PDB file of C-alpha atoms in Angstrom:
ATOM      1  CA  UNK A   1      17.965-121.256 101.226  1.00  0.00           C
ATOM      2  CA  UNK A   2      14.422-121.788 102.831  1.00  0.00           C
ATOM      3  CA  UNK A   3      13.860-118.186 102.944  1.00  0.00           C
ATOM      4  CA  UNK A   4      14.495-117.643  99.360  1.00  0.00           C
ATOM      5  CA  UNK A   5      12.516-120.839  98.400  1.00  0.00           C
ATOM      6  CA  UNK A   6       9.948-118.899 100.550  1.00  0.00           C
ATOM      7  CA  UNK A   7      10.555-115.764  98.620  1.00  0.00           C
ATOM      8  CA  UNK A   8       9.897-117.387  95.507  1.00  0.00           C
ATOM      9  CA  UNK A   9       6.610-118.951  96.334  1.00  0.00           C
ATOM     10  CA  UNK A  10       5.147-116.034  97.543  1.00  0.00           C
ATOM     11  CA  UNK A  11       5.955-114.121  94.741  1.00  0.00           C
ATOM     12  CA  UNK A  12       4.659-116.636  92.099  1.00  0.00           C
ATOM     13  CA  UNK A  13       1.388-116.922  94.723  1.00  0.00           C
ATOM     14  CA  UNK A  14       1.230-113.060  93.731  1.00  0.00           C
ATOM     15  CA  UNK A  15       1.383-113.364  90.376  1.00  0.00           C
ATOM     16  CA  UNK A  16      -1.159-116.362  90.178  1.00  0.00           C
ATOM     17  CA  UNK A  17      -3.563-113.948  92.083  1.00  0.00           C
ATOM     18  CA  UNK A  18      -3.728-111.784  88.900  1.00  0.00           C
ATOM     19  CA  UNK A  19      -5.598-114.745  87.842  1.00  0.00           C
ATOM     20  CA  UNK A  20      -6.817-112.545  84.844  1.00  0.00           C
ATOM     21  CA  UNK A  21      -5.927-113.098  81.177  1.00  0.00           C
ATOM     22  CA  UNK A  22      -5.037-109.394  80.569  1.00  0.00           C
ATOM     23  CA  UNK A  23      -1.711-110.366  81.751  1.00  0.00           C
ATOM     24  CA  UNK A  24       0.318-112.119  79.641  1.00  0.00           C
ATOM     25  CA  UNK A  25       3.473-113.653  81.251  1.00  0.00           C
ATOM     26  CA  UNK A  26       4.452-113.695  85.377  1.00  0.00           C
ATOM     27  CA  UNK A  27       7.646-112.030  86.714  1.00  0.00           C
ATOM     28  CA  UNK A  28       9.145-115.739  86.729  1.00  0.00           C
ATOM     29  CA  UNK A  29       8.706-115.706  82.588  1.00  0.00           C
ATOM     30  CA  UNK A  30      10.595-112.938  82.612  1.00  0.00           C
ATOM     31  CA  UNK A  31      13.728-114.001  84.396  1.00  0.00           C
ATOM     32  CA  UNK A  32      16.405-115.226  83.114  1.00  0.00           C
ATOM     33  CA  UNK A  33      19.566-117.585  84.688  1.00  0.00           C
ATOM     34  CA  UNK A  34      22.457-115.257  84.592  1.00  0.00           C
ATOM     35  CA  UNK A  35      25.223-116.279  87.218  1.00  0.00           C
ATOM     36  CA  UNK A  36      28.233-113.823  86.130  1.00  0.00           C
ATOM     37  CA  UNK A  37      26.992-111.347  88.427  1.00  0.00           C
ATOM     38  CA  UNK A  38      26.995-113.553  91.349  1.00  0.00           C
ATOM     39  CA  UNK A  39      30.792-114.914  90.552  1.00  0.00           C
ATOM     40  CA  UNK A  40      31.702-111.261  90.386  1.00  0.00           C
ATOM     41  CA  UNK A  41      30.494-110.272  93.626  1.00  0.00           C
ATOM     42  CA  UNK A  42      32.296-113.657  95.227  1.00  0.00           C
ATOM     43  CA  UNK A  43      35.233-112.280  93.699  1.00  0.00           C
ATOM     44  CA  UNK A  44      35.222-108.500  94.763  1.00  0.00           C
ATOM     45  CA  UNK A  45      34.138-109.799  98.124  1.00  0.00           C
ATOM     46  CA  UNK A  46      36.849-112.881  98.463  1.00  0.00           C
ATOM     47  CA  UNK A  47      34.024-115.259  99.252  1.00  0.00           C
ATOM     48  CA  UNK A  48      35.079-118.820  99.345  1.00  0.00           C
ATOM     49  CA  UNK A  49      34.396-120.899  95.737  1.00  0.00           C
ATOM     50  CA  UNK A  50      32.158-123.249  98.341  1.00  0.00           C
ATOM     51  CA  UNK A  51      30.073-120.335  99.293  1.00  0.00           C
ATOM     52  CA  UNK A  52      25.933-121.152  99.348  1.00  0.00           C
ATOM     53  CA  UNK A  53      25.843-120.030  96.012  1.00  0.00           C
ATOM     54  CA  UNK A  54      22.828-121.225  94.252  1.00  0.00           C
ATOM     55  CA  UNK A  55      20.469-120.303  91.179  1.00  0.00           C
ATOM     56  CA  UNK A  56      16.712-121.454  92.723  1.00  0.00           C
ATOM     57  CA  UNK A  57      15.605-118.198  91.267  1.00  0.00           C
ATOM     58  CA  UNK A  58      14.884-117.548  87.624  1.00  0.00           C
ATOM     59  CA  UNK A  59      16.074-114.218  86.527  1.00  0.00           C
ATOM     60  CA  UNK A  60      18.186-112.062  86.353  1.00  0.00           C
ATOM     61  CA  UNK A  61      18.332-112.698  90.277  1.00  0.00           C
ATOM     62  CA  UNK A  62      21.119-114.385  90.832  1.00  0.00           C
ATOM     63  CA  UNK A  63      21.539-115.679  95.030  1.00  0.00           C
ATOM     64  CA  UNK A  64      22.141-116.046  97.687  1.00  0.00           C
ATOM     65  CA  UNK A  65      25.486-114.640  99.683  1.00  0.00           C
ATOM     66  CA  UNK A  66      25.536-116.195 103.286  1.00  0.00           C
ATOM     67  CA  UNK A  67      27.960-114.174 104.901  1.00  0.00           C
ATOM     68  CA  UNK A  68      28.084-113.124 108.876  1.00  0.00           C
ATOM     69  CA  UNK A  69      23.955-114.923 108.444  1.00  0.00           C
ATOM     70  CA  UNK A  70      22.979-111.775 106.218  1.00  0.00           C
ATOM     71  CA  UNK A  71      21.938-113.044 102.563  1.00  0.00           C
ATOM     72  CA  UNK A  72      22.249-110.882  99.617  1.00  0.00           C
ATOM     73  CA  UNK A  73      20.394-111.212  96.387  1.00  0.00           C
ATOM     74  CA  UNK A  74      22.230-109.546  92.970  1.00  0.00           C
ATOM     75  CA  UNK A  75      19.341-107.914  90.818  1.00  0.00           C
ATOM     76  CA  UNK A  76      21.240-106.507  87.789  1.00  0.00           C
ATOM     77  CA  UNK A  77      23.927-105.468  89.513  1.00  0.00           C
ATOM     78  CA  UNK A  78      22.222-103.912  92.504  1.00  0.00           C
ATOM     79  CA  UNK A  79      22.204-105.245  95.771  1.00  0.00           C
ATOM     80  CA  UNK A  80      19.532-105.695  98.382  1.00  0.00           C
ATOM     81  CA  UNK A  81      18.471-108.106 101.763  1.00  0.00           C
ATOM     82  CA  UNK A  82      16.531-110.629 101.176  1.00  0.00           C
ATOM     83  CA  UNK A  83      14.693-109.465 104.047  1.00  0.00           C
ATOM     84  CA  UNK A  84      13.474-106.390 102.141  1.00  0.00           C
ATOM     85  CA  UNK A  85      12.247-108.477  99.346  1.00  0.00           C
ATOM     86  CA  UNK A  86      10.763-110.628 101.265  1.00  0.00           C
ATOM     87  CA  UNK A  87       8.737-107.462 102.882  1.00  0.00           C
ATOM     88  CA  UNK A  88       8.050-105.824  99.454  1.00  0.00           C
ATOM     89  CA  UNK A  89       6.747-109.443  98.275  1.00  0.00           C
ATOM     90  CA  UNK A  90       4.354-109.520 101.043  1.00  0.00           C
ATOM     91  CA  UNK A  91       3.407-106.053 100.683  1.00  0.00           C
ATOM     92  CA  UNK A  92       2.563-107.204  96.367  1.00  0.00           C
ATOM     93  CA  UNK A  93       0.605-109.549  97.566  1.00  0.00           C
ATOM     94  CA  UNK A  94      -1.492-107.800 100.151  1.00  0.00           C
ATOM     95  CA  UNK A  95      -2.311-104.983  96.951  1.00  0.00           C
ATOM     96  CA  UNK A  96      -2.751-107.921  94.773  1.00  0.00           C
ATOM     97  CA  UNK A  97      -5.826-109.418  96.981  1.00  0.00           C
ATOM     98  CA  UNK A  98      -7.256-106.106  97.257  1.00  0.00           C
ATOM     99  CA  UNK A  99      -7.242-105.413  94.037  1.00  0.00           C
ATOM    100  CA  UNK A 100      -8.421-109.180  92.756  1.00  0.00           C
ATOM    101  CA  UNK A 101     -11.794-109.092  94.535  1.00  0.00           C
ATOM    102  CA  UNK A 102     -13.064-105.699  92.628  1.00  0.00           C
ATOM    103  CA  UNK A 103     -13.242-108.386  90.018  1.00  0.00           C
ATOM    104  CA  UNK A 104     -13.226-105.200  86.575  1.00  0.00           C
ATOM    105  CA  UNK A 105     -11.093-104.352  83.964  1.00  0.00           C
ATOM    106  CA  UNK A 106      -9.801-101.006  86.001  1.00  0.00           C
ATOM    107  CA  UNK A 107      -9.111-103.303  88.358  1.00  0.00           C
ATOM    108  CA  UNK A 108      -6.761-105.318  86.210  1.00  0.00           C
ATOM    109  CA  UNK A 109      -5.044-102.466  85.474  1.00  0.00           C
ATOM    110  CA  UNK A 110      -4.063-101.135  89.016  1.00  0.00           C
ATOM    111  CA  UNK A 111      -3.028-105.005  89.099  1.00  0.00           C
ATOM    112  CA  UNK A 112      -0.320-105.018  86.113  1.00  0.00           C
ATOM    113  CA  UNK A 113       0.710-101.487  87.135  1.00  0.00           C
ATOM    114  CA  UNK A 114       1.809-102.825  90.624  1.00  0.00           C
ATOM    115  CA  UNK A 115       2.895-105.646  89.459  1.00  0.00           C
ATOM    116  CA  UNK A 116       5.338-103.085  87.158  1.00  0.00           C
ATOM    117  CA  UNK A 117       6.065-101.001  90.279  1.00  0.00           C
ATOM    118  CA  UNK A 118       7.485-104.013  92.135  1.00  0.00           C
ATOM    119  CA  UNK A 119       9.522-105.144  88.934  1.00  0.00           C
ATOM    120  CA  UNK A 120      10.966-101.378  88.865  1.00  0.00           C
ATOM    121  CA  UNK A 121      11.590-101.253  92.707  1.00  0.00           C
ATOM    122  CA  UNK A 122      13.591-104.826  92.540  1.00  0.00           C
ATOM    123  CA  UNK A 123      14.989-103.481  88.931  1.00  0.00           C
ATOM    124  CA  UNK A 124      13.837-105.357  87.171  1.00  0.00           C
ATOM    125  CA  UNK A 125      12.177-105.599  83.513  1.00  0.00           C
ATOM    126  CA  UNK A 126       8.493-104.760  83.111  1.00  0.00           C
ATOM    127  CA  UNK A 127       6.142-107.445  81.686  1.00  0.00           C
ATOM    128  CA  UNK A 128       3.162-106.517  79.504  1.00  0.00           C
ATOM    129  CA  UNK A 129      -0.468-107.600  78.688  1.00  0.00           C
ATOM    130  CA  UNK A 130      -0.904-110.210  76.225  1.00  0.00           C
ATOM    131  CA  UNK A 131      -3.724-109.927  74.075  1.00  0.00           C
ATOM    132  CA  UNK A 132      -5.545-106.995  75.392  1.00  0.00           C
ATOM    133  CA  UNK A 133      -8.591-106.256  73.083  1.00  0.00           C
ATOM    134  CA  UNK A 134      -7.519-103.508  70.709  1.00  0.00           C
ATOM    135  CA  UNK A 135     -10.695-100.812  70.455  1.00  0.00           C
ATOM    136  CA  UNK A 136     -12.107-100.757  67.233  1.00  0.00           C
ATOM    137  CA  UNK A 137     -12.078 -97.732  65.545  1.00  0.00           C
ATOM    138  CA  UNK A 138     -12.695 -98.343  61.897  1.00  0.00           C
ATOM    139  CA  UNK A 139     -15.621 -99.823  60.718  1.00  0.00           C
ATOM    140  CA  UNK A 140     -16.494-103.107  59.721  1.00  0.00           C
ATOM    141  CA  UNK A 141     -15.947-104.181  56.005  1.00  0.00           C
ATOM    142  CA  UNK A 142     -19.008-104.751  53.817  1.00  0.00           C
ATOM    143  CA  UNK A 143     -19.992-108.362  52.526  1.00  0.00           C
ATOM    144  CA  UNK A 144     -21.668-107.113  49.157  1.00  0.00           C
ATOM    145  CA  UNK A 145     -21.956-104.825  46.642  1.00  0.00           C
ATOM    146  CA  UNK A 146     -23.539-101.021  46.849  1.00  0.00           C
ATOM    147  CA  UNK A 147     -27.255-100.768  47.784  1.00  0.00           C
ATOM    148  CA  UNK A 148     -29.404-100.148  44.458  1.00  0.00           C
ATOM    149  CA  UNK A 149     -30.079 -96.295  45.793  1.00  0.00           C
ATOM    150  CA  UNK A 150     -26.018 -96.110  46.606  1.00  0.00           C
ATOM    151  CA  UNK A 151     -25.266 -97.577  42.841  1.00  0.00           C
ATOM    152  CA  UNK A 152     -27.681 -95.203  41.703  1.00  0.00           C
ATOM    153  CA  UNK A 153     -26.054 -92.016  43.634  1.00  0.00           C
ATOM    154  CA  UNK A 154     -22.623 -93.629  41.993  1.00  0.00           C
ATOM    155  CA  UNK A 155     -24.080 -93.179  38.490  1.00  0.00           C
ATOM    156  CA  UNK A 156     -25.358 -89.906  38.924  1.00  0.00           C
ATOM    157  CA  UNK A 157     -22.015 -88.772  40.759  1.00  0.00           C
ATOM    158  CA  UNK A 158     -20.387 -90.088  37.435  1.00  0.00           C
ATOM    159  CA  UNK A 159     -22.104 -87.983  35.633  1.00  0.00           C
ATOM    160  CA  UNK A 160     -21.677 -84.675  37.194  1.00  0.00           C
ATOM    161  CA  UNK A 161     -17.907 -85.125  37.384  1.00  0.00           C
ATOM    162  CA  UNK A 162     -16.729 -81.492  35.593  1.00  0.00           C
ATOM    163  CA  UNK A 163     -14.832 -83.092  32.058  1.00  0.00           C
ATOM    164  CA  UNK A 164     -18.121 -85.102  31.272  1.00  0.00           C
ATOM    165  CA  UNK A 165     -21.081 -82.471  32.769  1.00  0.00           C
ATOM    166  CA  UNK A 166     -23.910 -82.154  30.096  1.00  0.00           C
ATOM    167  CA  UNK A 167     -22.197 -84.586  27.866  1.00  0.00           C
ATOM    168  CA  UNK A 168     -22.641 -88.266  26.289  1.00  0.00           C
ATOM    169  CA  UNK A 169     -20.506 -90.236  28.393  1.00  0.00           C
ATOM    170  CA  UNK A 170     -18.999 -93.556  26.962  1.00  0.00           C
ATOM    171  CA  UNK A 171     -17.733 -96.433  28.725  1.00  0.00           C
ATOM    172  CA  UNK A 172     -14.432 -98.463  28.295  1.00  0.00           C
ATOM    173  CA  UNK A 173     -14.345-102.418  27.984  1.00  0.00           C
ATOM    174  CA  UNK A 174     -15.695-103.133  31.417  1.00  0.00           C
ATOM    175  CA  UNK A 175     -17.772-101.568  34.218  1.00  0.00           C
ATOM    176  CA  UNK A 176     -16.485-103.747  37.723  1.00  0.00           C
ATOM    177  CA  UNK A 177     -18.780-103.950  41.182  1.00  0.00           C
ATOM    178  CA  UNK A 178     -16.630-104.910  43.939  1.00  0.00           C
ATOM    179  CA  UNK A 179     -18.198-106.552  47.184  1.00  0.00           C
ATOM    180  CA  UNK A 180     -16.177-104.159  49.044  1.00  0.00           C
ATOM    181  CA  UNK A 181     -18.473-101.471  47.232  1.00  0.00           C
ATOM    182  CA  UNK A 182     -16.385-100.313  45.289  1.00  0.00           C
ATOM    183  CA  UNK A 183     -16.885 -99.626  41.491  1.00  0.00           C
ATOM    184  CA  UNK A 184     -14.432 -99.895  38.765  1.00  0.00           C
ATOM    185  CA  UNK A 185     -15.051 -98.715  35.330  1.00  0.00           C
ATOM    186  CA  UNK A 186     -13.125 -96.653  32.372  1.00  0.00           C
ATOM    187  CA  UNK A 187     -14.314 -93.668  29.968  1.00  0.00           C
ATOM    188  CA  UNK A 188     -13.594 -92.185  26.952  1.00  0.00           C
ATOM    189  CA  UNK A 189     -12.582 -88.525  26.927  1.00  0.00           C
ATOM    190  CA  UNK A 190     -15.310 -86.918  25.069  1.00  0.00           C
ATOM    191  CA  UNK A 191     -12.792 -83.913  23.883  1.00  0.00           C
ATOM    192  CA  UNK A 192     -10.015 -86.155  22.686  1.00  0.00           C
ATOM    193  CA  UNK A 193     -12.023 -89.324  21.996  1.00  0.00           C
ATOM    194  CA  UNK A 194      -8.664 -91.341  21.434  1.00  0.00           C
ATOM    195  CA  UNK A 195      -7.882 -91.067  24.935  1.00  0.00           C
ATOM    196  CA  UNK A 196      -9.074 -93.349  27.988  1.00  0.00           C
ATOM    197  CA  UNK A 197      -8.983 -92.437  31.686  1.00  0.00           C
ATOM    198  CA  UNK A 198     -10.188 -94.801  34.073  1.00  0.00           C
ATOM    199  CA  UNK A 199     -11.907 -94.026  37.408  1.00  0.00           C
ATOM    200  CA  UNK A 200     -12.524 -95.206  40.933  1.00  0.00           C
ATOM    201  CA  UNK A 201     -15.929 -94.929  42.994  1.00  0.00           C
ATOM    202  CA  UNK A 202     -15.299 -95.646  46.915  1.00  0.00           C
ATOM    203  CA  UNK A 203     -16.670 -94.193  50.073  1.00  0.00           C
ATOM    204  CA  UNK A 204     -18.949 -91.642  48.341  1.00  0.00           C
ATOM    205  CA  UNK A 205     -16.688 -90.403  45.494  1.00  0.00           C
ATOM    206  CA  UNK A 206     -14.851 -90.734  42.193  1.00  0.00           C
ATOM    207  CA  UNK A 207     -11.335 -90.947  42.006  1.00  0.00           C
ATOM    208  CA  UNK A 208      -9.052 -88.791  39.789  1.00  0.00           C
ATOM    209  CA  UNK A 209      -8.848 -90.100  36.182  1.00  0.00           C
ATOM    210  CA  UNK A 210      -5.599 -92.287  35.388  1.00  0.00           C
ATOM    211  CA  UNK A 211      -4.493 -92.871  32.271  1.00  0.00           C
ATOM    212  CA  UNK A 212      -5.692 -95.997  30.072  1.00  0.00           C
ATOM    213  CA  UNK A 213      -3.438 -97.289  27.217  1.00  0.00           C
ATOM    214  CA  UNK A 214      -6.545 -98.373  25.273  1.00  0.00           C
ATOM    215  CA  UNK A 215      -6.880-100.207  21.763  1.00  0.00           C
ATOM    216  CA  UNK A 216      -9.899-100.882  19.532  1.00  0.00           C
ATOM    217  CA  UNK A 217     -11.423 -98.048  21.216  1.00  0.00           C
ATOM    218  CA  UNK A 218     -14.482 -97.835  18.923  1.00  0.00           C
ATOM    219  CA  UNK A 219     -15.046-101.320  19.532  1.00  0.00           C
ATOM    220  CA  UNK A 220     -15.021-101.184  23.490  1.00  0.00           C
ATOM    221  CA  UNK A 221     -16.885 -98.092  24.492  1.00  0.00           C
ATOM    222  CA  UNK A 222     -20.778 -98.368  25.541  1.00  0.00           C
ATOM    223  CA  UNK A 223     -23.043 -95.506  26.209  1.00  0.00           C
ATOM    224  CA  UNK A 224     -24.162 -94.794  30.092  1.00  0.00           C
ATOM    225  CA  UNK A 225     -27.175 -93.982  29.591  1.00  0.00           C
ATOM    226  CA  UNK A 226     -28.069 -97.265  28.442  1.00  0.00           C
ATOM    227  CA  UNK A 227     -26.506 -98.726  31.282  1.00  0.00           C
ATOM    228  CA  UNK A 228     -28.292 -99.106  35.095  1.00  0.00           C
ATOM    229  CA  UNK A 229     -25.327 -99.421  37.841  1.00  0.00           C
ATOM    230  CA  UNK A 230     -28.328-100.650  40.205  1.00  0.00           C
ATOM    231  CA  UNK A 231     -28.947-103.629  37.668  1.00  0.00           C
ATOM    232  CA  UNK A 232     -26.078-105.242  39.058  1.00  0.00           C
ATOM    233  CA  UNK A 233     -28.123-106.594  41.805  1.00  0.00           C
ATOM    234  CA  UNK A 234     -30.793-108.866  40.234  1.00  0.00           C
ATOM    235  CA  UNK A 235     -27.641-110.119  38.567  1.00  0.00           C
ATOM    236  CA  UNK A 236     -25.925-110.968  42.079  1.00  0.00           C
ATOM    237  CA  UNK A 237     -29.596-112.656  43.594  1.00  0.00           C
ATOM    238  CA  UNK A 238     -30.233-114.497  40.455  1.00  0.00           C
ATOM    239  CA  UNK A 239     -26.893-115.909  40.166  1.00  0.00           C
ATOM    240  CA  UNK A 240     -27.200-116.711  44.023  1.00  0.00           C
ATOM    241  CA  UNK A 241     -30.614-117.953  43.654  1.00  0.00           C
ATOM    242  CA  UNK A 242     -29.516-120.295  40.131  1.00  0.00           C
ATOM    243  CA  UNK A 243     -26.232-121.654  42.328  1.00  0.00           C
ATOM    244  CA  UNK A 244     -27.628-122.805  45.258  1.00  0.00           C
ATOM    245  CA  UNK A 245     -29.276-125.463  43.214  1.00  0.00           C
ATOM    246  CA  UNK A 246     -26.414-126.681  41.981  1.00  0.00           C
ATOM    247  CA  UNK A 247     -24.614-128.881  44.053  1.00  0.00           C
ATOM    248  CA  UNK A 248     -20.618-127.783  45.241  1.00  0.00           C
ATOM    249  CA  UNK A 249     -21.660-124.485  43.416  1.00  0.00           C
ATOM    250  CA  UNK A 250     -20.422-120.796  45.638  1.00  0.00           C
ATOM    251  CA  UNK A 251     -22.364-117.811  45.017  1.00  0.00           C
ATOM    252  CA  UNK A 252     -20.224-114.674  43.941  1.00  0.00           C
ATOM    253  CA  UNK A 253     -20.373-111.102  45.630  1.00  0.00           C
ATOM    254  CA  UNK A 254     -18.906-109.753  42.624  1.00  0.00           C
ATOM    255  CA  UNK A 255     -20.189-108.923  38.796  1.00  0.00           C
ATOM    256  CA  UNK A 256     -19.030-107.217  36.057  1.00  0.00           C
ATOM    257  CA  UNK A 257     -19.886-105.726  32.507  1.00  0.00           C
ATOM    258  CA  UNK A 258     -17.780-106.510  29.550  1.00  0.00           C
ATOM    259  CA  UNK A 259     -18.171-104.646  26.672  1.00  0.00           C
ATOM    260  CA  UNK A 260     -17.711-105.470  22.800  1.00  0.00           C
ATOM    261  CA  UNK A 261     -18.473-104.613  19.391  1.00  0.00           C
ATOM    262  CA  UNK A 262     -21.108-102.380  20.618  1.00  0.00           C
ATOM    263  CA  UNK A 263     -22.806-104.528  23.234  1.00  0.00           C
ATOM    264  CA  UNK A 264     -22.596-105.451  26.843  1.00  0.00           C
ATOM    265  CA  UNK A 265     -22.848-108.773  28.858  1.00  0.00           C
ATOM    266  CA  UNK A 266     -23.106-109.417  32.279  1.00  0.00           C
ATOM    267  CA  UNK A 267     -20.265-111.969  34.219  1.00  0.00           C
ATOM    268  CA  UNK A 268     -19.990-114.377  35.675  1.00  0.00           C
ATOM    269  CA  UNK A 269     -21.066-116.362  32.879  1.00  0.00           C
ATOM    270  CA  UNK A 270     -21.271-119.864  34.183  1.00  0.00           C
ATOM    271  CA  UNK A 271     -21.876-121.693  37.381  1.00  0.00           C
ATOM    272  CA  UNK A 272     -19.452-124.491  38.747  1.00  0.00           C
ATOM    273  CA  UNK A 273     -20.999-127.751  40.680  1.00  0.00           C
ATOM    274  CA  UNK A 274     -19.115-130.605  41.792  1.00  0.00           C
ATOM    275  CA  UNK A 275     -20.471-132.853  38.588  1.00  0.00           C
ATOM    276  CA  UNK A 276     -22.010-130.564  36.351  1.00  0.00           C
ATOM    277  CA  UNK A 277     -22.037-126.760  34.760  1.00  0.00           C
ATOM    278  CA  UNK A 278     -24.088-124.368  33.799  1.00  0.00           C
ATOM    279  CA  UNK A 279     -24.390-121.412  31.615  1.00  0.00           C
ATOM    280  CA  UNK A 280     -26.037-118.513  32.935  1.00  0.00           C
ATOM    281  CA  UNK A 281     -26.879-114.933  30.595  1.00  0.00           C
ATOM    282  CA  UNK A 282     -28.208-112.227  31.654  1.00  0.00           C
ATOM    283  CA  UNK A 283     -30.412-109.521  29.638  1.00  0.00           C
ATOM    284  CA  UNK A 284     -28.868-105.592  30.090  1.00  0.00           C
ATOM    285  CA  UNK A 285     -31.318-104.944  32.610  1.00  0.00           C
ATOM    286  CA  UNK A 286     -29.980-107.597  34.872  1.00  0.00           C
ATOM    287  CA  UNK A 287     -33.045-110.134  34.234  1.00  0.00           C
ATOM    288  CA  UNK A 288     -32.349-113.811  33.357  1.00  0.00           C
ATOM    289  CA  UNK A 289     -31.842-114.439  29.608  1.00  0.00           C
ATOM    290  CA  UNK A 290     -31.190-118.152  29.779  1.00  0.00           C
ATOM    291  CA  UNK A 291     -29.936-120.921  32.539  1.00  0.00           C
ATOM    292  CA  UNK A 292     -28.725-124.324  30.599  1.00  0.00           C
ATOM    293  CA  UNK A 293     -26.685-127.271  31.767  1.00  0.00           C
ATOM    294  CA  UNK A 294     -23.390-127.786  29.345  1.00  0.00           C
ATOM    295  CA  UNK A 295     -22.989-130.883  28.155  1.00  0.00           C
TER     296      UNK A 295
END
C-alpha cells in the first residue's frame, strides 16, 4: 500500500513537471474507478474476499494483489509488477526534467509525446493538449467598406461584365456596401428589359447573375453612370463624423442606395441618441444635404 501511494505521487510529481499549459489534463484526469477487473482476477485466482484490495488509484488501474509479497496492478485487463511501474515512473520523470528545463514549445512537445508513450506502455488512454493555438491561415476580416480606388475597380469590373459591355447599364431598387467589402446591387437586362438579375462583388469579382422577381421595374432602375460606388465613403465619415456628436449615437460601417421614381438616396437616413434624433440626407455625390434634430 505505501509503495503504490508512492507510485502515485511520483507519477502526479511527473505530470506537474509539464508545468506548461499546452497540456490539458494529467494521466490522473484521465482515470477512471473501475473495480470489476480487480474482482475478476480475485476470482480466477481464488484470492480471499479480505484480500488488500483497494482503489487509491484513479483509473482504469485497479490494485493491488498481495499475494506470496508480489503486488499486481490490473491496467485494462493486463497485468504487470508494481515494481516495473514504479521503474517506468521514475524513468517519466527523469525525461520529464530533461525536457522541462529547455523551457520551448518543441520542448513541450517531446513532453506530451512521452507522456503518451508511458500511457501506451501501461495501456492506457492517451491525453491531449488543451487549447493549443490553432495557426492562422485565413486572413483577418475587414472592419469597413472597399477603399475608394477598390469601389472604383468594382464599378469598372461591373461594367465590363460580357451581357452589359458597351451598353447603358441600369440599376435595380438598391445598390448595398457591406463592411465586409462586399457589394450588393441588381440590374436590368438590357436585351429583355423586363427581366432583373442581381449580382455579387467579393474578393475581386462579380458573381453570376441570379434571378430577380422584380415589379415596378420602370420605377426602380437608375442609370450607373450617374452613380459613383466610391461616394459611399464621404457618406460613411460624415455619418460617423454627425454621430459622434450625438450622445448614445453608434456609427454604421454600412450604407446603401435606394432607388425610386427615378431618383436615388443615400441610407441610413437618421441618427439615434439616447434623448434625441436626427435626420441626416445626403446629396448623390455623397456630400451632406441637410443634418436637423426631429422634433
Amino acid at each position: 500500500m505505501k509503495n503504490l501511494k508512492h507510485i502515485s505521487l511520483i507519477i502526479l510529481l511527473a505530470l506537474l513537471c509539464l508545468g506548461c499549459q499546452h497540456i490539458s489534463k494529467s494521466i490522473d484526469e484521465t482515470f477512471h474507478p473501475n473495480d470489476s477487473l480487480v474482482k475478476a482476477y480475485y476470482q480466477k485466482h481464488n484470492f480471499a474476499s479480505n484480500g488488500a484490495y483497494t482503489s487509491t488509484i484513479k483509473t482504469n488501474i485497479t490494485t493491488d494483489t498481495l499475494r506470496h509479497q508480489e503486488k499486481i496492478v490490473i491496467i485494462n485487463g493486463d497485468t504487470i509488477t508494481t515494481t516495473n511501474m514504479e521503474s517506468k515512473a521514475k524513468l517519466l520523470f527523469e525525461d520529464i526534467e530533461k525536457l522541462k528545463q529547455k523551457q520551448s514549445p518543441k520542448a513541450a512537445k517531446a513532453m506530451q509525446n512521452r507522456v503518451n508513450d508511458f500511457l501506451k506502455e501501461m495501456n492506457l488512454p492517451h491525453i491531449g493538449l488543451k487549447n493549443q493555438p490553432e495557426e492562422k491561415t485565413s486572413k483577418k476580416g475587414r472592419k469597413g467598406i472597399l477603399t475608394a480606388s477598390e469601389l472604383a475597380a468594382a464599378q469598372e469590373k461591373l461594367k465590363q461584365l460580357p451581357q452589359y459591355q458597351g451598353k447603358e447599364i441600369f440599376l435595380y431598387e438598391s445598390v448595398h456596401f457591406y463592411q465586409d467589402g462586399s457589394v450588393n446591387l441588381a440590374l436590368q437586362q438590357p436585351a429583355n428589359p423586363a427581366y432583373v438579375d442581381a449580382y455579387r462583388y467579393q474578393h475581386g469579382k462579380w458573381s453570376a447573375p441570379k434571378a430577380v422577381l422584380a415589379r415596378n421595374i420602370p420605377r426602380r432602375i437608375f442609370p450607373l453612370s450617374k452613380i459613383n460606388f466610391a461616394d459611399a465613403l464621404k457618406v460613411v465619415s460624415t455619418y460617423n463624423e454627425k454621430a459622434a456628436q450625438v450622445e448614445g449615437a453608434a456609427p454604421t460601417a454600412t450604407v446603401y442606395i435606394s432607388i425610386w421614381d427615378g431618383g436615388m438616396r443615400w441610407f441610413p437616413g437618421t441618427i439615434t441618441g439616447n434623448r434625441v434624433r436626427y435626420d441626416i440626407q445626403f446629396n448623390n455625390d455623397g456630400s451632406l444635404k441637410s443634418f436637423r434634430q426631429e422634433l
